[in-house]
Amino acid sequence: MTKKKLDTWKTRTRLVHEGTRRSQYGEVSEAIMLTQGFVYDTAEQAEARFDQAGPDEFIYARYGNPTVRMFEDRIAGLEGAEDAFATASGMAAVHAALASVLQAGDHVVSARALFGSCLYILEEVLTRFGVEVTFVDGTDLDQWRAAMRPDTKAVFFESMSNPALEVVDLPAVAEIAHAVGALVIVDNVFSTPIFSRAIELGADVVVYSATKHIDGQGRVLGGVVLGTREFIRKTVEPFAKHTGCAMSPFTAWVLLKGLETLDLRVRAQAESAFTIAKALEGHAHLTRVLYPGLASHPDHAVAAAQLEKGGTVIAVDIKGGRAAAFRFLNALDIVIISNNLGDAKSIATHPATTTHSRLSEEQRSDLGISPGLVRLSVGLEDADDLIADLLKALKSV
Ligand SMILES: *Cc1c(COP(=O)(O)O)cnc(C)c1O
């Protein structure tokens, strides 16, 4: 039983109700359908379903599952996308989006400032299968223009980059890409589906690591690819269902619960992030405070035009490099040292020695990852407590 969905529903209503499928018991909370397979009444029904499964018909959990479908429908409604395919992790979503589209001889243009595993897929995996990749500075439109070729099949970038929080001018890059017929694939994790309307801004395909804000409570790994129905069901689904990156129904259930509170959580986190960024800006022990919501951020104008808020992550550069950054991290009481983001718990990361340690010194400096840089993912704690914790830790650098 599928609940009626209205086109007039606003975000918070969609996040609570969209995509709900109820069983004959009429349960309030979405059911976890922990089943690999589905029973057919007759052999004829099995035959018919393999030929063409209807919207409420399932064959095998690697292809689709009712709980997973609820998550796909709910996030597609949130994003304003026609359809979605859920995956076991964010990286499975990035890989499925790229590998289902590309073939040997194709050319891809990608921003250079990428999450480490995204860079690995573009640099090490796709190139092994004969795909040529050109990397550009994502904030430099001239570089995008110069890199585009008639055989450019896709462009890829993080709308807000990790960890320097560069904001790519999405509509401008989409226009440049669409001029040569290239597909625009956007990793929208840092911008969040709440603050960025990536599809309206020109993205053809949007991917998320649901591990971040969508779970937001540190429990599961998950990912999703969003796009047109044609793209999701004709291009992504055949690739994904046969290569086996399916999301587990349990994960989908956790993420459905995450979506219910997503809007409330990320708005509160972004508000705290802005308050904290303002409190830290100009601090004597910091050379930079990077937050797209601050007027001092190099991409503030693009962020203000394209994102509803500056996001939930701040980067600060601590004077004294790595040793000072480590003293700062070790002096924190509330903020934990870890490498996730978007969590209810505030998290500090030292990218140069963890998430970006695989890169060379030169690559890191190109991406603005200095030895003193610390990434702060702002959680749901009281902002005053966080500011007190951060200022106290800054005293010990
Ligand atoms: C975390 C992250 C990913 C990968 O997601 P997983 O769920 O960890 O596989 C991809 N892109 C960005 C921008 C991320 O932050």
GROMACS .gro file of C-alpha atoms and ligand atoms in nm:
model
  412
    1MET     CA    1   0.000   0.000   0.000
    2THR     CA    2   0.158   0.326  -0.108
    3LYS     CA    3   0.057   0.649   0.057
    4LYS     CA    4  -0.071   0.930  -0.158
    5LYS     CA    5   0.193   1.185  -0.238
    6LEU     CA    6   0.113   1.542  -0.326
    7ASP     CA    7   0.327   1.759  -0.551
    8THR     CA    8   0.259   2.051  -0.318
    9TRP     CA    9   0.431   1.886  -0.022
   10LYS     CA   10   0.715   2.092   0.119
   11THR     CA   11   1.050   1.947   0.222
   12ARG     CA   12   0.973   1.858   0.583
   13THR     CA   13   0.649   1.684   0.488
   14ARG     CA   14   0.823   1.485   0.217
   15LEU     CA   15   1.102   1.385   0.458
   16VAL     CA   16   0.849   1.232   0.696
   17HIS     CA   17   0.594   1.079   0.456
   18GLU     CA   18   0.715   1.047   0.099
   19GLY     CA   19   0.769   0.698  -0.032
   20THR     CA   20   0.604   0.523   0.264
   21ARG     CA   21   0.478   0.177   0.169
   22ARG     CA   22   0.263   0.002   0.430
   23SER     CA   23   0.204  -0.369   0.456
   24GLN     CA   24  -0.137  -0.521   0.531
   25TYR     CA   25  -0.073  -0.446   0.902
   26GLY     CA   26  -0.075  -0.071   0.851
   27GLU     CA   27   0.239  -0.013   1.058
   28VAL     CA   28   0.327   0.349   1.146
   29SER     CA   29   0.705   0.313   1.132
   30GLU     CA   30   0.844   0.184   0.803
   31ALA     CA   31   0.890  -0.193   0.809
   32ILE     CA   32   1.236  -0.346   0.769
   33MET     CA   33   1.181  -0.607   0.499
   34LEU     CA   34   1.483  -0.821   0.576
   35THR     CA   35   1.438  -1.062   0.290
   36GLN     CA   36   1.663  -1.158   0.003
   37GLY     CA   37   1.389  -1.287  -0.222
   38PHE     CA   38   1.015  -1.273  -0.294
   39VAL     CA   39   0.761  -1.553  -0.342
   40TYR     CA   40   0.555  -1.581  -0.660
   41ASP     CA   41   0.202  -1.726  -0.645
   42THR     CA   42   0.256  -1.914  -0.969
   43ALA     CA   43   0.527  -1.996  -1.219
   44GLU     CA   44   0.349  -1.767  -1.462
   45GLN     CA   45   0.374  -1.481  -1.216
   46ALA     CA   46   0.748  -1.541  -1.177
   47GLU     CA   47   0.789  -1.539  -1.553
   48ALA     CA   48   0.589  -1.218  -1.588
   49ARG     CA   49   0.782  -1.042  -1.313
   50PHE     CA   50   1.121  -1.128  -1.463
   51ASP     CA   51   0.992  -0.994  -1.792
   52GLN     CA   52   0.870  -0.666  -1.642
   53ALA     CA   53   0.841  -0.596  -1.269
   54GLY     CA   54   0.569  -0.350  -1.169
   55PRO     CA   55   0.636  -0.059  -0.930
   56ASP     CA   56   0.537  -0.261  -0.622
   57GLU     CA   57   0.692  -0.589  -0.736
   58PHE     CA   58   1.033  -0.718  -0.636
   59ILE     CA   59   1.250  -1.006  -0.752
   60TYR     CA   60   1.569  -1.017  -0.549
   61ALA     CA   61   1.717  -0.775  -0.296
   62ARG     CA   62   2.023  -0.709  -0.511
   63TYR     CA   63   1.779  -0.556  -0.764
   64GLY     CA   64   1.550  -0.384  -0.519
   65ASN     CA   65   1.363  -0.426  -0.190
   66PRO     CA   66   1.053  -0.254  -0.045
   67THR     CA   67   1.241  -0.084   0.243
   68VAL     CA   68   1.519   0.026   0.009
   69ARG     CA   69   1.260   0.151  -0.240
   70MET     CA   70   1.101   0.364   0.034
   71PHE     CA   71   1.438   0.528   0.092
   72GLU     CA   72   1.492   0.580  -0.282
   73ASP     CA   73   1.148   0.736  -0.328
   74ARG     CA   74   1.185   0.960  -0.024
   75ILE     CA   75   1.524   1.099  -0.119
   76ALA     CA   76   1.421   1.139  -0.484
   77GLY     CA   77   1.126   1.349  -0.361
   78LEU     CA   78   1.357   1.557  -0.145
   79GLU     CA   79   1.605   1.614  -0.427
   80GLY     CA   80   1.342   1.686  -0.693
   81ALA     CA   81   1.478   1.395  -0.899
   82GLU     CA   82   1.260   1.154  -1.092
   83ASP     CA   83   1.423   0.847  -0.945
   84ALA     CA   84   1.709   0.711  -0.733
   85PHE     CA   85   1.915   0.396  -0.685
   86ALA     CA   86   2.045   0.325  -0.334
   87THR     CA   87   2.387   0.171  -0.282
   88ALA     CA   88   2.587   0.014   0.000
   89SER     CA   89   2.812   0.319   0.043
   90GLY     CA   90   2.876   0.662  -0.099
   91MET     CA   91   3.169   0.528  -0.297
   92ALA     CA   92   2.951   0.258  -0.453
   93ALA     CA   93   2.720   0.539  -0.566
   94VAL     CA   94   3.006   0.743  -0.716
   95HIS     CA   95   3.145   0.433  -0.888
   96ALA     CA   96   2.805   0.320  -1.021
   97ALA     CA   97   2.725   0.669  -1.155
   98LEU     CA   98   3.055   0.687  -1.344
   99ALA     CA   99   3.111   0.324  -1.446
  100SER     CA  100   2.756   0.273  -1.574
  101VAL     CA  101   2.798   0.565  -1.815
  102LEU     CA  102   3.158   0.546  -1.934
  103GLN     CA  103   3.339   0.318  -2.173
  104ALA     CA  104   3.690   0.294  -2.318
  105GLY     CA  105   3.777   0.596  -2.529
  106ASP     CA  106   3.553   0.836  -2.336
  107HIS     CA  107   3.687   1.155  -2.186
  108VAL     CA  108   3.595   1.295  -1.844
  109VAL     CA  109   3.671   1.634  -1.695
  110SER     CA  110   3.685   1.643  -1.316
  111ALA     CA  111   3.758   1.896  -1.048
  112ARG     CA  112   4.088   1.819  -0.876
  113ALA     CA  113   3.968   1.887  -0.520
  114LEU     CA  114   3.800   1.555  -0.446
  115PHE     CA  115   3.738   1.315  -0.160
  116GLY     CA  116   4.033   1.073  -0.169
  117SER     CA  117   3.836   0.768  -0.285
  118CYS     CA  118   3.662   0.970  -0.561
  119LEU     CA  119   4.007   1.072  -0.682
  120TYR     CA  120   4.114   0.706  -0.676
  121ILE     CA  121   3.820   0.603  -0.897
  122LEU     CA  122   3.891   0.876  -1.150
  123GLU     CA  123   4.269   0.850  -1.144
  124GLU     CA  124   4.334   0.480  -1.090
  125VAL     CA  125   4.020   0.281  -1.182
  126LEU     CA  126   3.859   0.449  -1.483
  127THR     CA  127   4.193   0.507  -1.654
  128ARG     CA  128   4.265   0.131  -1.637
  129PHE     CA  129   3.956   0.078  -1.851
  130GLY     CA  130   4.064   0.328  -2.116
  131VAL     CA  131   3.882   0.638  -1.993
  132GLU     CA  132   4.085   0.957  -2.018
  133VAL     CA  133   4.047   1.205  -1.731
  134THR     CA  134   4.147   1.572  -1.728
  135PHE     CA  135   4.165   1.742  -1.388
  136VAL     CA  136   4.089   2.111  -1.348
  137ASP     CA  137   4.062   2.368  -1.071
  138GLY     CA  138   3.688   2.339  -1.008
  139THR     CA  139   3.648   2.709  -0.927
  140ASP     CA  140   3.819   2.827  -1.249
  141LEU     CA  141   3.562   2.833  -1.530
  142ASP     CA  142   3.832   2.900  -1.793
  143GLN     CA  143   3.996   2.569  -1.703
  144TRP     CA  144   3.662   2.387  -1.743
  145ARG     CA  145   3.612   2.552  -2.084
  146ALA     CA  146   3.964   2.469  -2.200
  147ALA     CA  147   3.939   2.104  -2.091
  148MET     CA  148   3.611   2.028  -2.269
  149ARG     CA  149   3.633   1.822  -2.590
  150PRO     CA  150   3.380   1.687  -2.839
  151ASP     CA  151   3.432   1.338  -2.686
  152THR     CA  152   3.384   1.457  -2.326
  153LYS     CA  153   3.118   1.224  -2.196
  154ALA     CA  154   3.087   1.349  -1.838
  155VAL     CA  155   3.207   1.605  -1.588
  156PHE     CA  156   3.243   1.526  -1.219
  157PHE     CA  157   3.290   1.750  -0.917
  158GLU     CA  158   3.200   1.799  -0.553
  159SER     CA  159   2.974   2.103  -0.537
  160MET     CA  160   3.156   2.197  -0.214
  161SER     CA  161   3.500   2.044  -0.185
  162ASN     CA  162   3.663   1.859   0.100
  163PRO     CA  163   3.834   1.992   0.308
  164ALA     CA  164   3.898   2.345   0.173
  165LEU     CA  165   3.523   2.402   0.111
  166GLU     CA  166   3.564   2.549  -0.236
  167VAL     CA  167   3.224   2.604  -0.396
  168VAL     CA  168   3.192   2.521  -0.765
  169ASP     CA  169   2.968   2.744  -0.979
  170LEU     CA  170   2.731   2.459  -1.068
  171PRO     CA  171   2.509   2.634  -1.330
  172ALA     CA  172   2.814   2.776  -1.509
  173VAL     CA  173   2.996   2.441  -1.522
  174ALA     CA  174   2.673   2.266  -1.629
  175GLU     CA  175   2.633   2.511  -1.917
  176ILE     CA  176   2.993   2.452  -2.032
  177ALA     CA  177   2.945   2.073  -2.008
  178HIS     CA  178   2.605   2.067  -2.175
  179ALA     CA  179   2.746   2.265  -2.470
  180VAL     CA  180   2.943   1.951  -2.568
  181GLY     CA  181   2.668   1.713  -2.456
  182ALA     CA  182   2.852   1.594  -2.143
  183LEU     CA  183   2.661   1.454  -1.846
  184VAL     CA  184   2.698   1.661  -1.526
  185ILE     CA  185   2.758   1.433  -1.226
  186VAL     CA  186   2.773   1.612  -0.891
  187ASP     CA  187   2.884   1.475  -0.554
  188ASN     CA  188   2.666   1.695  -0.333
  189VAL     CA  189   2.763   1.563   0.012
  190PHE     CA  190   2.910   1.879   0.166
  191SER     CA  191   2.634   2.105   0.029
  192THR     CA  192   2.365   1.864   0.158
  193PRO     CA  193   2.032   1.803  -0.020
  194ILE     CA  194   1.874   2.060   0.213
  195PHE     CA  195   2.088   2.359   0.113
  196SER     CA  196   2.164   2.277  -0.251
  197ARG     CA  197   1.903   2.227  -0.526
  198ALA     CA  198   2.164   2.062  -0.749
  199ILE     CA  199   1.921   1.934  -1.013
  200GLU     CA  200   1.748   2.270  -1.049
  201LEU     CA  201   2.094   2.429  -1.079
  202GLY     CA  202   2.184   2.206  -1.375
  203ALA     CA  203   2.314   1.873  -1.246
  204ASP     CA  204   2.199   1.569  -1.446
  205VAL     CA  205   2.307   1.318  -1.184
  206VAL     CA  206   2.355   1.377  -0.810
  207VAL     CA  207   2.529   1.137  -0.575
  208TYR     CA  208   2.537   1.131  -0.196
  209SER     CA  209   2.722   0.945   0.068
  210ALA     CA  210   2.423   0.885   0.297
  211THR     CA  211   2.680   0.791   0.560
  212LYS     CA  212   2.718   1.163   0.628
  213HIS     CA  213   2.424   1.396   0.704
  214ILE     CA  214   2.148   1.158   0.590
  215ASP     CA  215   2.233   0.907   0.862
  216GLY     CA  216   2.388   1.184   1.065
  217GLN     CA  217   2.416   0.967   1.372
  218GLY     CA  218   2.724   0.760   1.294
  219ARG     CA  219   2.555   0.424   1.238
  220VAL     CA  220   2.561   0.300   0.880
  221LEU     CA  221   2.730   0.335   0.542
  222GLY     CA  222   2.506   0.413   0.248
  223GLY     CA  223   2.488   0.597  -0.081
  224VAL     CA  224   2.247   0.700  -0.353
  225VAL     CA  225   2.251   0.800  -0.720
  226LEU     CA  226   1.973   1.035  -0.833
  227GLY     CA  227   1.867   1.137  -1.184
  228THR     CA  228   1.600   1.096  -1.448
  229ARG     CA  229   1.390   0.777  -1.441
  230GLU     CA  230   1.541   0.681  -1.775
  231PHE     CA  231   1.897   0.723  -1.645
  232ILE     CA  232   1.837   0.546  -1.313
  233ARG     CA  233   1.638   0.251  -1.446
  234LYS     CA  234   1.806   0.206  -1.787
  235THR     CA  235   2.168   0.296  -1.712
  236VAL     CA  236   2.240   0.273  -1.337
  237GLU     CA  237   2.009  -0.012  -1.234
  238PRO     CA  238   2.134  -0.273  -1.486
  239PHE     CA  239   2.494  -0.196  -1.387
  240ALA     CA  240   2.422  -0.184  -1.012
  241LYS     CA  241   2.198  -0.488  -0.990
  242HIS     CA  242   2.447  -0.710  -1.171
  243THR     CA  243   2.762  -0.578  -1.002
  244GLY     CA  244   2.611  -0.604  -0.654
  245CYS     CA  245   2.638  -0.270  -0.474
  246ALA     CA  246   2.287  -0.296  -0.326
  247MET     CA  247   2.194  -0.123  -0.001
  248SER     CA  248   2.080  -0.349   0.282
  249PRO     CA  249   1.715  -0.312   0.393
  250PHE     CA  250   1.834  -0.248   0.748
  251THR     CA  251   2.052   0.038   0.628
  252ALA     CA  252   1.761   0.178   0.426
  253TRP     CA  253   1.546   0.175   0.739
  254VAL     CA  254   1.811   0.361   0.943
  255LEU     CA  255   1.841   0.615   0.663
  256LEU     CA  256   1.462   0.658   0.636
  257LYS     CA  257   1.466   0.752   1.004
  258GLY     CA  258   1.762   0.981   0.932
  259LEU     CA  259   1.569   1.157   0.657
  260GLU     CA  260   1.280   1.232   0.893
  261THR     CA  261   1.503   1.464   1.096
  262LEU     CA  262   1.750   1.569   0.823
  263ASP     CA  263   1.613   1.919   0.769
  264LEU     CA  264   1.603   1.997   1.142
  265ARG     CA  265   1.949   1.858   1.204
  266VAL     CA  266   2.143   2.019   0.920
  267ARG     CA  267   1.978   2.358   0.976
  268ALA     CA  268   2.077   2.349   1.343
  269GLN     CA  269   2.428   2.230   1.254
  270ALA     CA  270   2.472   2.499   0.987
  271GLU     CA  271   2.352   2.768   1.225
  272SER     CA  272   2.607   2.654   1.486
  273ALA     CA  273   2.878   2.629   1.218
  274PHE     CA  274   2.818   2.991   1.118
  275THR     CA  275   2.821   3.106   1.482
  276ILE     CA  276   3.144   2.914   1.549
  277ALA     CA  277   3.311   3.038   1.229
  278LYS     CA  278   3.235   3.398   1.331
  279ALA     CA  279   3.365   3.333   1.683
  280LEU     CA  280   3.693   3.185   1.553
  281GLU     CA  281   3.758   3.429   1.266
  282GLY     CA  282   4.054   3.653   1.344
  283HIS     CA  283   4.176   3.437   1.636
  284ALA     CA  284   4.545   3.499   1.706
  285HIS     CA  285   4.640   3.130   1.667
  286LEU     CA  286   4.463   3.088   1.332
  287THR     CA  287   4.585   3.198   0.989
  288ARG     CA  288   4.254   3.121   0.818
  289VAL     CA  289   3.896   3.031   0.902
  290LEU     CA  290   3.727   2.882   0.595
  291TYR     CA  291   3.348   2.871   0.594
  292PRO     CA  292   3.146   2.944   0.279
  293GLY     CA  293   2.893   3.144   0.483
  294LEU     CA  294   3.161   3.397   0.586
  295ALA     CA  295   3.209   3.700   0.360
  296SER     CA  296   3.586   3.634   0.378
  297HIS     CA  297   3.555   3.293   0.204
  298PRO     CA  298   3.695   3.306  -0.154
  299ASP     CA  299   3.374   3.149  -0.294
  300HIS     CA  300   3.129   3.333  -0.068
  301ALA     CA  301   2.946   3.497  -0.361
  302VAL     CA  302   2.891   3.163  -0.539
  303ALA     CA  303   2.786   3.000  -0.211
  304ALA     CA  304   2.542   3.281  -0.130
  305ALA     CA  305   2.383   3.254  -0.475
  306GLN     CA  306   2.360   2.875  -0.492
  307LEU     CA  307   2.337   2.739  -0.140
  308GLU     CA  308   2.075   2.826   0.116
  309LYS     CA  309   2.335   2.812   0.396
  310GLY     CA  310   2.711   2.772   0.424
  311GLY     CA  311   2.697   2.407   0.530
  312THR     CA  312   2.795   2.223   0.846
  313VAL     CA  313   3.173   2.208   0.806
  314ILE     CA  314   3.443   2.465   0.887
  315ALA     CA  315   3.816   2.444   0.815
  316VAL     CA  316   4.070   2.630   1.027
  317ASP     CA  317   4.442   2.671   0.969
  318ILE     CA  318   4.638   2.662   1.291
  319LYS     CA  319   4.959   2.863   1.319
  320GLY     CA  320   5.251   2.634   1.389
  321GLY     CA  321   5.161   2.358   1.143
  322ARG     CA  322   5.118   1.993   1.224
  323ALA     CA  323   5.254   2.001   1.580
  324ALA     CA  324   5.024   2.286   1.676
  325ALA     CA  325   4.727   2.120   1.503
  326PHE     CA  326   4.792   1.799   1.698
  327ARG     CA  327   4.814   1.991   2.029
  328PHE     CA  328   4.482   2.155   1.941
  329LEU     CA  329   4.313   1.822   1.857
  330ASN     CA  330   4.446   1.653   2.169
  331ALA     CA  331   4.317   1.934   2.391
  332LEU     CA  332   3.955   1.908   2.274
  333ASP     CA  333   3.707   1.769   2.530
  334ILE     CA  334   3.371   1.769   2.347
  335VAL     CA  335   3.478   1.760   1.984
  336ILE     CA  336   3.598   1.409   1.899
  337ILE     CA  337   3.887   1.319   1.667
  338SER     CA  338   3.751   1.112   1.381
  339ASN     CA  339   3.708   1.135   1.004
  340ASN     CA  340   3.335   1.130   0.939
  341LEU     CA  341   3.127   1.444   0.894
  342GLY     CA  342   2.766   1.553   0.914
  343ASP     CA  343   2.727   1.366   1.244
  344ALA     CA  344   2.532   1.473   1.554
  345LYS     CA  345   2.868   1.464   1.733
  346SER     CA  346   3.115   1.736   1.639
  347ILE     CA  347   3.424   1.588   1.475
  348ALA     CA  348   3.772   1.727   1.414
  349THR     CA  349   3.994   1.583   1.141
  350HIS     CA  350   4.355   1.655   1.044
  351PRO     CA  351   4.333   1.595   0.666
  352ALA     CA  352   4.709   1.608   0.592
  353THR     CA  353   4.782   1.303   0.809
  354THR     CA  354   4.456   1.110   0.763
  355THR     CA  355   4.201   1.156   0.482
  356HIS     CA  356   4.454   1.314   0.244
  357SER     CA  357   4.775   1.144   0.361
  358ARG     CA  358   4.791   0.944   0.034
  359LEU     CA  359   4.855   1.265  -0.164
  360SER     CA  360   5.198   1.418  -0.220
  361GLU     CA  361   5.298   1.734  -0.034
  362GLU     CA  362   5.260   1.925  -0.361
  363GLN     CA  363   4.910   1.788  -0.434
  364ARG     CA  364   4.805   1.878  -0.081
  365SER     CA  365   4.934   2.231  -0.111
  366ASP     CA  366   4.748   2.267  -0.446
  367LEU     CA  367   4.428   2.176  -0.264
  368GLY     CA  368   4.494   2.416   0.023
  369ILE     CA  369   4.560   2.131   0.268
  370SER     CA  370   4.833   2.291   0.478
  371PRO     CA  371   4.998   2.104   0.770
  372GLY     CA  372   4.799   2.317   1.017
  373LEU     CA  373   4.459   2.265   0.855
  374VAL     CA  374   4.188   2.111   1.075
  375ARG     CA  375   3.842   2.027   0.945
  376LEU     CA  376   3.558   2.071   1.191
  377SER     CA  377   3.227   1.900   1.128
  378VAL     CA  378   2.981   2.081   1.352
  379GLY     CA  379   2.730   1.860   1.533
  380LEU     CA  380   2.417   1.911   1.737
  381GLU     CA  381   2.578   2.007   2.068
  382ASP     CA  382   2.515   2.352   2.216
  383ALA     CA  383   2.715   2.603   2.010
  384ASP     CA  384   2.836   2.788   2.321
  385ASP     CA  385   2.980   2.466   2.462
  386LEU     CA  386   3.155   2.398   2.131
  387ILE     CA  387   3.300   2.750   2.115
  388ALA     CA  388   3.427   2.718   2.472
  389ASP     CA  389   3.586   2.380   2.388
  390LEU     CA  390   3.751   2.514   2.071
  391LEU     CA  391   3.882   2.833   2.237
  392LYS     CA  392   4.018   2.637   2.530
  393ALA     CA  393   4.198   2.395   2.294
  394LEU     CA  394   4.336   2.688   2.092
  395LYS     CA  395   4.501   2.819   2.411
  396SER     CA  396   4.714   2.506   2.426
  397VAL     CA  397   4.864   2.533   2.077
  398LIG     C1  398   3.235   1.032   0.251
  398LIG     C2  399   3.230   1.082   0.113
  398LIG     C3  400   3.222   0.992   0.006
  398LIG     C4  401   3.222   0.842   0.026
  398LIG     O1  402   3.116   0.797   0.099
  398LIG     P1  403   3.118   0.656   0.183
  398LIG     O2  404   2.979   0.647   0.231
  398LIG     O3  405   3.220   0.674   0.289
  398LIG     O4  406   3.155   0.551   0.086
  398LIG     C5  407   3.218   1.044  -0.121
  398LIG     N1  408   3.221   1.178  -0.143
  398LIG     C6  409   3.229   1.266  -0.042
  398LIG     C7  410   3.234   1.412  -0.072
  398LIG     C8  411   3.233   1.222   0.089
  398LIG     O5  412   3.243   1.310   0.189
   0.00000   0.00000   0.00000
